[in-house]
Amino acid sequence: MAYQTFRQEYLQVPPVTRAYTTACVLTTAAVQLELITPFQLYFNPELIFKHFQIWRLITNYLFFGPVGFNFLFNMIFLYRYCRMLEEGSFRGRMADFVFMFLFGGLLMTLFGLFVNLVFLGQAFTIMLVYVWSRRNPYVRMNFFGLLIFQAPFLPWVLMGFSLLLGNSIIVDLLGIAVGHIYFFLEDVFPNQPGGGRLLRTPSVLKAIFDMPEDDPNYNPLPEERPGGFAWGEGQRLGG
């Protein structure tokens, strides 16, 4: 019975969010079980381009460190905001969502050549949070019950939290920068005088990922609860 409930809930998660979070959890489990080591996963341009260890372009986005507070914190934010993007502004547009993943990952990898970062998954999570926050500007957030602010400030609050924990904010700044570039090119520039849409999802992605119609039994996650826990609960202003 418990397995059936878990399976049903698991299959309710939209496909891109389900695939990415599952890959992250399985990668961490494999490291914990010592089936693989982080040294086989981290971003290393020399090993990628000179020794053709191409998998590192992907695996460095899948490992968030050993199981602990930092891992759980990142997984919760990754799951929540990735799912709300997929069920919100990308609802019925899976190919566009996959294209955002590819664009963000490519841009982050290029920036990663110039900064000393070996795992980019946390920066990718911040990118997702940034895009969601800019597309939901009137959602009011409650961070740990201490701060109340509107959604666009969330990435900066998370950066401040990282600073308090003694972590490098380069990760957060990279995620914010890539998220802003995507948001500007996708949401802002096309609506400017003389602007236009520079980001176009390739037709091959649309042919592979776009579904003809939505599942009528699909149960989306309500965006009125953006954080899910005390550090991210919120509601829309005026709601």
PDB file of C-alpha atoms in Angstrom:
ATOM      1  CA  MET A   1       0.000   0.000   0.000  1.00  0.00           C
ATOM      2  CA  ALA A   2       2.779   2.408   0.945  1.00  0.00           C
ATOM      3  CA  TYR A   3       4.656   1.519  -2.237  1.00  0.00           C
ATOM      4  CA  GLN A   4       1.586   2.184  -4.377  1.00  0.00           C
ATOM      5  CA  THR A   5       1.044   5.550  -2.687  1.00  0.00           C
ATOM      6  CA  PHE A   6       4.676   6.516  -3.184  1.00  0.00           C
ATOM      7  CA  ARG A   7       4.586   5.370  -6.813  1.00  0.00           C
ATOM      8  CA  GLN A   8       1.422   7.367  -7.458  1.00  0.00           C
ATOM      9  CA  GLU A   9       2.883  10.495  -5.870  1.00  0.00           C
ATOM     10  CA  TYR A  10       6.168  10.013  -7.714  1.00  0.00           C
ATOM     11  CA  LEU A  11       4.421   9.734 -11.076  1.00  0.00           C
ATOM     12  CA  GLN A  12       2.450  12.908 -10.288  1.00  0.00           C
ATOM     13  CA  VAL A  13       5.712  14.873 -10.420  1.00  0.00           C
ATOM     14  CA  PRO A  14       6.111  16.444 -13.893  1.00  0.00           C
ATOM     15  CA  PRO A  15       8.619  14.568 -16.074  1.00  0.00           C
ATOM     16  CA  VAL A  16      11.540  17.014 -16.283  1.00  0.00           C
ATOM     17  CA  THR A  17      11.487  17.701 -12.535  1.00  0.00           C
ATOM     18  CA  ARG A  18      11.130  13.984 -11.838  1.00  0.00           C
ATOM     19  CA  ALA A  19      14.044  13.055 -14.099  1.00  0.00           C
ATOM     20  CA  TYR A  20      16.418  15.712 -12.759  1.00  0.00           C
ATOM     21  CA  THR A  21      15.721  15.254  -9.048  1.00  0.00           C
ATOM     22  CA  THR A  22      15.848  11.462  -9.401  1.00  0.00           C
ATOM     23  CA  ALA A  23      19.219  11.700 -11.154  1.00  0.00           C
ATOM     24  CA  CYS A  24      20.530  13.940  -8.349  1.00  0.00           C
ATOM     25  CA  VAL A  25      19.329  11.584  -5.608  1.00  0.00           C
ATOM     26  CA  LEU A  26      20.667   8.464  -7.350  1.00  0.00           C
ATOM     27  CA  THR A  27      24.040  10.127  -7.970  1.00  0.00           C
ATOM     28  CA  THR A  28      24.319  11.086  -4.297  1.00  0.00           C
ATOM     29  CA  ALA A  29      23.270   7.576  -3.244  1.00  0.00           C
ATOM     30  CA  ALA A  30      25.940   6.066  -5.516  1.00  0.00           C
ATOM     31  CA  VAL A  31      28.585   8.289  -3.898  1.00  0.00           C
ATOM     32  CA  GLN A  32      27.350   7.440  -0.395  1.00  0.00           C
ATOM     33  CA  LEU A  33      27.541   3.723  -1.236  1.00  0.00           C
ATOM     34  CA  GLU A  34      31.050   4.289  -2.641  1.00  0.00           C
ATOM     35  CA  LEU A  35      30.058   2.949  -6.043  1.00  0.00           C
ATOM     36  CA  ILE A  36      31.540   6.112  -7.537  1.00  0.00           C
ATOM     37  CA  THR A  37      33.506   9.045  -6.145  1.00  0.00           C
ATOM     38  CA  PRO A  38      33.067  12.821  -6.585  1.00  0.00           C
ATOM     39  CA  PHE A  39      36.411  12.813  -8.420  1.00  0.00           C
ATOM     40  CA  GLN A  40      34.675  10.989 -11.274  1.00  0.00           C
ATOM     41  CA  LEU A  41      31.915  13.618 -11.445  1.00  0.00           C
ATOM     42  CA  TYR A  42      33.381  17.085 -10.981  1.00  0.00           C
ATOM     43  CA  PHE A  43      33.777  19.736 -13.675  1.00  0.00           C
ATOM     44  CA  ASN A  44      37.302  19.660 -15.078  1.00  0.00           C
ATOM     45  CA  PRO A  45      37.815  21.274 -18.507  1.00  0.00           C
ATOM     46  CA  GLU A  46      41.126  19.512 -19.085  1.00  0.00           C
ATOM     47  CA  LEU A  47      39.663  16.057 -18.464  1.00  0.00           C
ATOM     48  CA  ILE A  48      36.620  16.927 -20.569  1.00  0.00           C
ATOM     49  CA  PHE A  49      38.352  18.335 -23.627  1.00  0.00           C
ATOM     50  CA  LYS A  50      41.713  16.546 -23.571  1.00  0.00           C
ATOM     51  CA  HIS A  51      40.693  13.155 -22.193  1.00  0.00           C
ATOM     52  CA  PHE A  52      37.150  13.190 -23.613  1.00  0.00           C
ATOM     53  CA  GLN A  53      35.419  12.556 -20.277  1.00  0.00           C
ATOM     54  CA  ILE A  54      32.290  14.167 -21.684  1.00  0.00           C
ATOM     55  CA  TRP A  55      30.022  12.852 -18.925  1.00  0.00           C
ATOM     56  CA  ARG A  56      31.452  15.482 -16.569  1.00  0.00           C
ATOM     57  CA  LEU A  57      29.471  18.134 -18.472  1.00  0.00           C
ATOM     58  CA  ILE A  58      26.350  16.513 -16.984  1.00  0.00           C
ATOM     59  CA  THR A  59      27.449  14.838 -13.744  1.00  0.00           C
ATOM     60  CA  ASN A  60      28.755  18.065 -12.204  1.00  0.00           C
ATOM     61  CA  TYR A  61      25.102  19.215 -12.124  1.00  0.00           C
ATOM     62  CA  LEU A  62      23.936  16.075 -10.323  1.00  0.00           C
ATOM     63  CA  PHE A  63      26.023  16.021  -7.139  1.00  0.00           C
ATOM     64  CA  PHE A  64      25.236  18.389  -4.267  1.00  0.00           C
ATOM     65  CA  GLY A  65      27.624  16.972  -1.686  1.00  0.00           C
ATOM     66  CA  PRO A  66      27.200  14.251   0.927  1.00  0.00           C
ATOM     67  CA  VAL A  67      23.846  13.706   2.593  1.00  0.00           C
ATOM     68  CA  GLY A  68      23.341  16.414   5.188  1.00  0.00           C
ATOM     69  CA  PHE A  69      21.687  19.778   5.748  1.00  0.00           C
ATOM     70  CA  ASN A  70      23.202  21.376   2.653  1.00  0.00           C
ATOM     71  CA  PHE A  71      22.113  18.486   0.438  1.00  0.00           C
ATOM     72  CA  LEU A  72      18.549  18.445   1.807  1.00  0.00           C
ATOM     73  CA  PHE A  73      18.270  22.239   1.569  1.00  0.00           C
ATOM     74  CA  ASN A  74      19.330  22.199  -2.075  1.00  0.00           C
ATOM     75  CA  MET A  75      17.119  19.231  -2.964  1.00  0.00           C
ATOM     76  CA  ILE A  76      14.034  20.847  -1.454  1.00  0.00           C
ATOM     77  CA  PHE A  77      14.592  24.104  -3.321  1.00  0.00           C
ATOM     78  CA  LEU A  78      15.480  22.308  -6.544  1.00  0.00           C
ATOM     79  CA  TYR A  79      12.357  20.145  -6.384  1.00  0.00           C
ATOM     80  CA  ARG A  80       9.969  22.923  -5.378  1.00  0.00           C
ATOM     81  CA  TYR A  81      10.999  25.604  -7.844  1.00  0.00           C
ATOM     82  CA  CYS A  82      11.765  23.289 -10.731  1.00  0.00           C
ATOM     83  CA  ARG A  83       8.311  21.739 -10.296  1.00  0.00           C
ATOM     84  CA  MET A  84       6.531  25.061  -9.997  1.00  0.00           C
ATOM     85  CA  LEU A  85       8.195  26.365 -13.136  1.00  0.00           C
ATOM     86  CA  GLU A  86       7.248  23.216 -15.035  1.00  0.00           C
ATOM     87  CA  GLU A  87       3.675  23.338 -13.782  1.00  0.00           C
ATOM     88  CA  GLY A  88       3.387  27.116 -14.028  1.00  0.00           C
ATOM     89  CA  SER A  89       4.860  29.220 -16.805  1.00  0.00           C
ATOM     90  CA  PHE A  90       6.094  26.120 -18.672  1.00  0.00           C
ATOM     91  CA  ARG A  91       2.836  24.200 -18.351  1.00  0.00           C
ATOM     92  CA  GLY A  92       2.287  22.306 -21.628  1.00  0.00           C
ATOM     93  CA  ARG A  93       5.667  23.540 -22.930  1.00  0.00           C
ATOM     94  CA  MET A  94       8.047  20.739 -21.975  1.00  0.00           C
ATOM     95  CA  ALA A  95      10.323  21.391 -24.961  1.00  0.00           C
ATOM     96  CA  ASP A  96      10.727  25.036 -23.915  1.00  0.00           C
ATOM     97  CA  PHE A  97      11.551  23.906 -20.376  1.00  0.00           C
ATOM     98  CA  VAL A  98      14.163  21.433 -21.621  1.00  0.00           C
ATOM     99  CA  PHE A  99      15.591  24.191 -23.822  1.00  0.00           C
ATOM    100  CA  MET A 100      15.901  26.445 -20.766  1.00  0.00           C
ATOM    101  CA  PHE A 101      17.830  23.628 -19.042  1.00  0.00           C
ATOM    102  CA  LEU A 102      20.147  23.292 -22.043  1.00  0.00           C
ATOM    103  CA  PHE A 103      20.639  27.048 -22.458  1.00  0.00           C
ATOM    104  CA  GLY A 104      21.261  27.588 -18.749  1.00  0.00           C
ATOM    105  CA  GLY A 105      23.569  24.593 -18.521  1.00  0.00           C
ATOM    106  CA  LEU A 106      25.591  25.678 -21.572  1.00  0.00           C
ATOM    107  CA  LEU A 107      25.953  29.250 -20.347  1.00  0.00           C
ATOM    108  CA  MET A 108      26.869  28.091 -16.849  1.00  0.00           C
ATOM    109  CA  THR A 109      29.455  25.688 -18.241  1.00  0.00           C
ATOM    110  CA  LEU A 110      31.041  28.506 -20.269  1.00  0.00           C
ATOM    111  CA  PHE A 111      31.195  30.716 -17.174  1.00  0.00           C
ATOM    112  CA  GLY A 112      32.529  27.733 -15.234  1.00  0.00           C
ATOM    113  CA  LEU A 113      35.650  27.835 -17.404  1.00  0.00           C
ATOM    114  CA  PHE A 114      36.593  31.136 -15.767  1.00  0.00           C
ATOM    115  CA  VAL A 115      35.614  30.523 -12.130  1.00  0.00           C
ATOM    116  CA  ASN A 116      36.931  27.948  -9.717  1.00  0.00           C
ATOM    117  CA  LEU A 117      33.798  25.812  -9.334  1.00  0.00           C
ATOM    118  CA  VAL A 118      33.800  22.040  -9.636  1.00  0.00           C
ATOM    119  CA  PHE A 119      30.056  21.391  -9.155  1.00  0.00           C
ATOM    120  CA  LEU A 120      27.423  23.634 -10.742  1.00  0.00           C
ATOM    121  CA  GLY A 121      24.200  22.056  -9.459  1.00  0.00           C
ATOM    122  CA  GLN A 122      23.643  24.637  -6.730  1.00  0.00           C
ATOM    123  CA  ALA A 123      24.126  27.488  -9.200  1.00  0.00           C
ATOM    124  CA  PHE A 124      21.617  25.789 -11.507  1.00  0.00           C
ATOM    125  CA  THR A 125      19.099  25.649  -8.645  1.00  0.00           C
ATOM    126  CA  ILE A 126      19.571  29.378  -8.020  1.00  0.00           C
ATOM    127  CA  MET A 127      18.934  29.983 -11.731  1.00  0.00           C
ATOM    128  CA  LEU A 128      15.599  28.151 -11.467  1.00  0.00           C
ATOM    129  CA  VAL A 129      14.690  30.104  -8.324  1.00  0.00           C
ATOM    130  CA  TYR A 130      15.582  33.380 -10.049  1.00  0.00           C
ATOM    131  CA  VAL A 131      13.449  32.712 -13.129  1.00  0.00           C
ATOM    132  CA  TRP A 132      10.494  31.621 -10.980  1.00  0.00           C
ATOM    133  CA  SER A 133      10.830  34.656  -8.697  1.00  0.00           C
ATOM    134  CA  ARG A 134      10.878  37.123 -11.601  1.00  0.00           C
ATOM    135  CA  ARG A 135       7.817  35.494 -13.157  1.00  0.00           C
ATOM    136  CA  ASN A 136       5.924  35.612  -9.853  1.00  0.00           C
ATOM    137  CA  PRO A 137       6.766  39.115  -8.572  1.00  0.00           C
ATOM    138  CA  TYR A 138       3.679  39.501  -6.361  1.00  0.00           C
ATOM    139  CA  VAL A 139       4.164  36.346  -4.292  1.00  0.00           C
ATOM    140  CA  ARG A 140       5.051  37.200  -0.684  1.00  0.00           C
ATOM    141  CA  MET A 141       7.714  34.959   0.864  1.00  0.00           C
ATOM    142  CA  ASN A 142       8.320  33.960   4.464  1.00  0.00           C
ATOM    143  CA  PHE A 143      11.920  32.897   5.090  1.00  0.00           C
ATOM    144  CA  PHE A 144      12.361  30.891   8.305  1.00  0.00           C
ATOM    145  CA  GLY A 145       9.618  33.007   9.837  1.00  0.00           C
ATOM    146  CA  LEU A 146      12.126  35.850  10.179  1.00  0.00           C
ATOM    147  CA  LEU A 147      11.892  37.730   6.890  1.00  0.00           C
ATOM    148  CA  ILE A 148       8.882  38.618   4.790  1.00  0.00           C
ATOM    149  CA  PHE A 149       9.545  39.887   1.296  1.00  0.00           C
ATOM    150  CA  GLN A 150       8.334  39.620  -2.270  1.00  0.00           C
ATOM    151  CA  ALA A 151       9.529  36.792  -4.510  1.00  0.00           C
ATOM    152  CA  PRO A 152      12.077  38.727  -6.647  1.00  0.00           C
ATOM    153  CA  PHE A 153      14.221  39.181  -3.524  1.00  0.00           C
ATOM    154  CA  LEU A 154      14.407  35.419  -2.836  1.00  0.00           C
ATOM    155  CA  PRO A 155      17.657  34.704  -4.757  1.00  0.00           C
ATOM    156  CA  TRP A 156      19.372  37.556  -2.931  1.00  0.00           C
ATOM    157  CA  VAL A 157      18.091  36.329   0.438  1.00  0.00           C
ATOM    158  CA  LEU A 158      19.472  32.881  -0.365  1.00  0.00           C
ATOM    159  CA  MET A 159      22.801  34.465  -1.255  1.00  0.00           C
ATOM    160  CA  GLY A 160      22.830  36.269   2.091  1.00  0.00           C
ATOM    161  CA  PHE A 161      22.010  32.975   3.817  1.00  0.00           C
ATOM    162  CA  SER A 162      24.970  31.331   2.038  1.00  0.00           C
ATOM    163  CA  LEU A 163      27.182  34.168   3.224  1.00  0.00           C
ATOM    164  CA  LEU A 164      26.033  33.659   6.819  1.00  0.00           C
ATOM    165  CA  LEU A 165      26.862  29.958   6.560  1.00  0.00           C
ATOM    166  CA  GLY A 166      30.354  30.835   5.374  1.00  0.00           C
ATOM    167  CA  ASN A 167      29.829  29.522   1.838  1.00  0.00           C
ATOM    168  CA  SER A 168      31.146  31.171  -1.303  1.00  0.00           C
ATOM    169  CA  ILE A 169      28.603  33.462  -2.956  1.00  0.00           C
ATOM    170  CA  ILE A 170      30.182  32.916  -6.383  1.00  0.00           C
ATOM    171  CA  VAL A 171      27.775  30.010  -6.828  1.00  0.00           C
ATOM    172  CA  ASP A 172      24.765  32.203  -6.084  1.00  0.00           C
ATOM    173  CA  LEU A 173      26.024  35.059  -8.274  1.00  0.00           C
ATOM    174  CA  LEU A 174      26.567  32.653 -11.170  1.00  0.00           C
ATOM    175  CA  GLY A 175      23.024  31.281 -10.845  1.00  0.00           C
ATOM    176  CA  ILE A 176      21.547  34.778 -10.610  1.00  0.00           C
ATOM    177  CA  ALA A 177      23.551  35.972 -13.634  1.00  0.00           C
ATOM    178  CA  VAL A 178      22.514  33.064 -15.856  1.00  0.00           C
ATOM    179  CA  GLY A 179      18.905  33.272 -14.644  1.00  0.00           C
ATOM    180  CA  HIS A 180      18.814  36.984 -15.424  1.00  0.00           C
ATOM    181  CA  ILE A 181      20.235  36.478 -18.907  1.00  0.00           C
ATOM    182  CA  TYR A 182      17.575  33.884 -19.673  1.00  0.00           C
ATOM    183  CA  PHE A 183      14.779  35.989 -18.165  1.00  0.00           C
ATOM    184  CA  PHE A 184      15.890  39.090 -20.070  1.00  0.00           C
ATOM    185  CA  LEU A 185      16.163  37.311 -23.433  1.00  0.00           C
ATOM    186  CA  GLU A 186      12.918  35.374 -22.983  1.00  0.00           C
ATOM    187  CA  ASP A 187      10.611  37.752 -21.089  1.00  0.00           C
ATOM    188  CA  VAL A 188      11.973  41.301 -21.331  1.00  0.00           C
ATOM    189  CA  PHE A 189      13.759  41.896 -24.628  1.00  0.00           C
ATOM    190  CA  PRO A 190      10.959  40.544 -26.893  1.00  0.00           C
ATOM    191  CA  ASN A 191       8.602  43.158 -25.391  1.00  0.00           C
ATOM    192  CA  GLN A 192      10.988  46.095 -25.841  1.00  0.00           C
ATOM    193  CA  PRO A 193      10.675  48.544 -28.770  1.00  0.00           C
ATOM    194  CA  GLY A 194      12.814  47.084 -31.519  1.00  0.00           C
ATOM    195  CA  GLY A 195      13.264  43.886 -29.541  1.00  0.00           C
ATOM    196  CA  GLY A 196      12.639  40.357 -30.661  1.00  0.00           C
ATOM    197  CA  ARG A 197      12.765  36.757 -29.556  1.00  0.00           C
ATOM    198  CA  LEU A 198      16.356  35.557 -29.659  1.00  0.00           C
ATOM    199  CA  LEU A 199      15.755  32.258 -27.860  1.00  0.00           C
ATOM    200  CA  ARG A 200      13.795  29.810 -29.994  1.00  0.00           C
ATOM    201  CA  THR A 201      13.299  26.211 -29.007  1.00  0.00           C
ATOM    202  CA  PRO A 202      14.618  23.938 -31.788  1.00  0.00           C
ATOM    203  CA  SER A 203      11.903  22.044 -33.640  1.00  0.00           C
ATOM    204  CA  VAL A 204      13.619  18.744 -32.847  1.00  0.00           C
ATOM    205  CA  LEU A 205      13.049  19.352 -29.118  1.00  0.00           C
ATOM    206  CA  LYS A 206       9.404  20.209 -29.771  1.00  0.00           C
ATOM    207  CA  ALA A 207       8.985  17.002 -31.772  1.00  0.00           C
ATOM    208  CA  ILE A 208      10.497  14.936 -28.950  1.00  0.00           C
ATOM    209  CA  PHE A 209       9.084  16.535 -25.807  1.00  0.00           C
ATOM    210  CA  ASP A 210       5.879  18.437 -26.518  1.00  0.00           C
ATOM    211  CA  MET A 211       2.753  16.445 -25.728  1.00  0.00           C
ATOM    212  CA  PRO A 212      -0.420  16.722 -27.837  1.00  0.00           C
ATOM    213  CA  GLU A 213      -2.589  17.320 -24.787  1.00  0.00           C
ATOM    214  CA  ASP A 214      -2.450  17.441 -21.007  1.00  0.00           C
ATOM    215  CA  ASP A 215      -3.295  14.546 -18.772  1.00  0.00           C
ATOM    216  CA  PRO A 216      -6.749  15.348 -17.281  1.00  0.00           C
ATOM    217  CA  ASN A 217      -5.790  13.504 -14.071  1.00  0.00           C
ATOM    218  CA  TYR A 218      -2.642  15.584 -13.547  1.00  0.00           C
ATOM    219  CA  ASN A 219      -2.546  17.312 -10.160  1.00  0.00           C
ATOM    220  CA  PRO A 220      -0.303  20.420 -10.255  1.00  0.00           C
ATOM    221  CA  LEU A 221       1.498  21.753  -7.227  1.00  0.00           C
ATOM    222  CA  PRO A 222      -0.162  25.037  -6.142  1.00  0.00           C
ATOM    223  CA  GLU A 223       2.053  28.058  -6.669  1.00  0.00           C
ATOM    224  CA  GLU A 224       0.432  29.750  -3.662  1.00  0.00           C
ATOM    225  CA  ARG A 225       2.841  27.685  -1.522  1.00  0.00           C
ATOM    226  CA  PRO A 226       6.120  28.439  -3.272  1.00  0.00           C
ATOM    227  CA  GLY A 227       8.553  27.372  -0.597  1.00  0.00           C
ATOM    228  CA  GLY A 228       6.737  24.440   0.920  1.00  0.00           C
ATOM    229  CA  PHE A 229       8.438  24.825   4.307  1.00  0.00           C
ATOM    230  CA  ALA A 230       8.925  27.592   6.874  1.00  0.00           C
ATOM    231  CA  TRP A 231      11.786  29.117   4.892  1.00  0.00           C
ATOM    232  CA  GLY A 232       9.811  29.478   1.709  1.00  0.00           C
ATOM    233  CA  GLU A 233       6.108  29.615   2.406  1.00  0.00           C
ATOM    234  CA  GLY A 234       4.260  32.442   0.745  1.00  0.00           C
ATOM    235  CA  GLN A 235       1.074  33.744  -0.710  1.00  0.00           C
ATOM    236  CA  ARG A 236       0.103  36.105  -3.459  1.00  0.00           C
ATOM    237  CA  LEU A 237      -0.451  39.694  -2.441  1.00  0.00           C
ATOM    238  CA  GLY A 238      -4.105  40.565  -2.447  1.00  0.00           C
ATOM    239  CA  GLY A 239      -5.019  36.860  -2.353  1.00  0.00           C
TER     240      GLY A 239
END
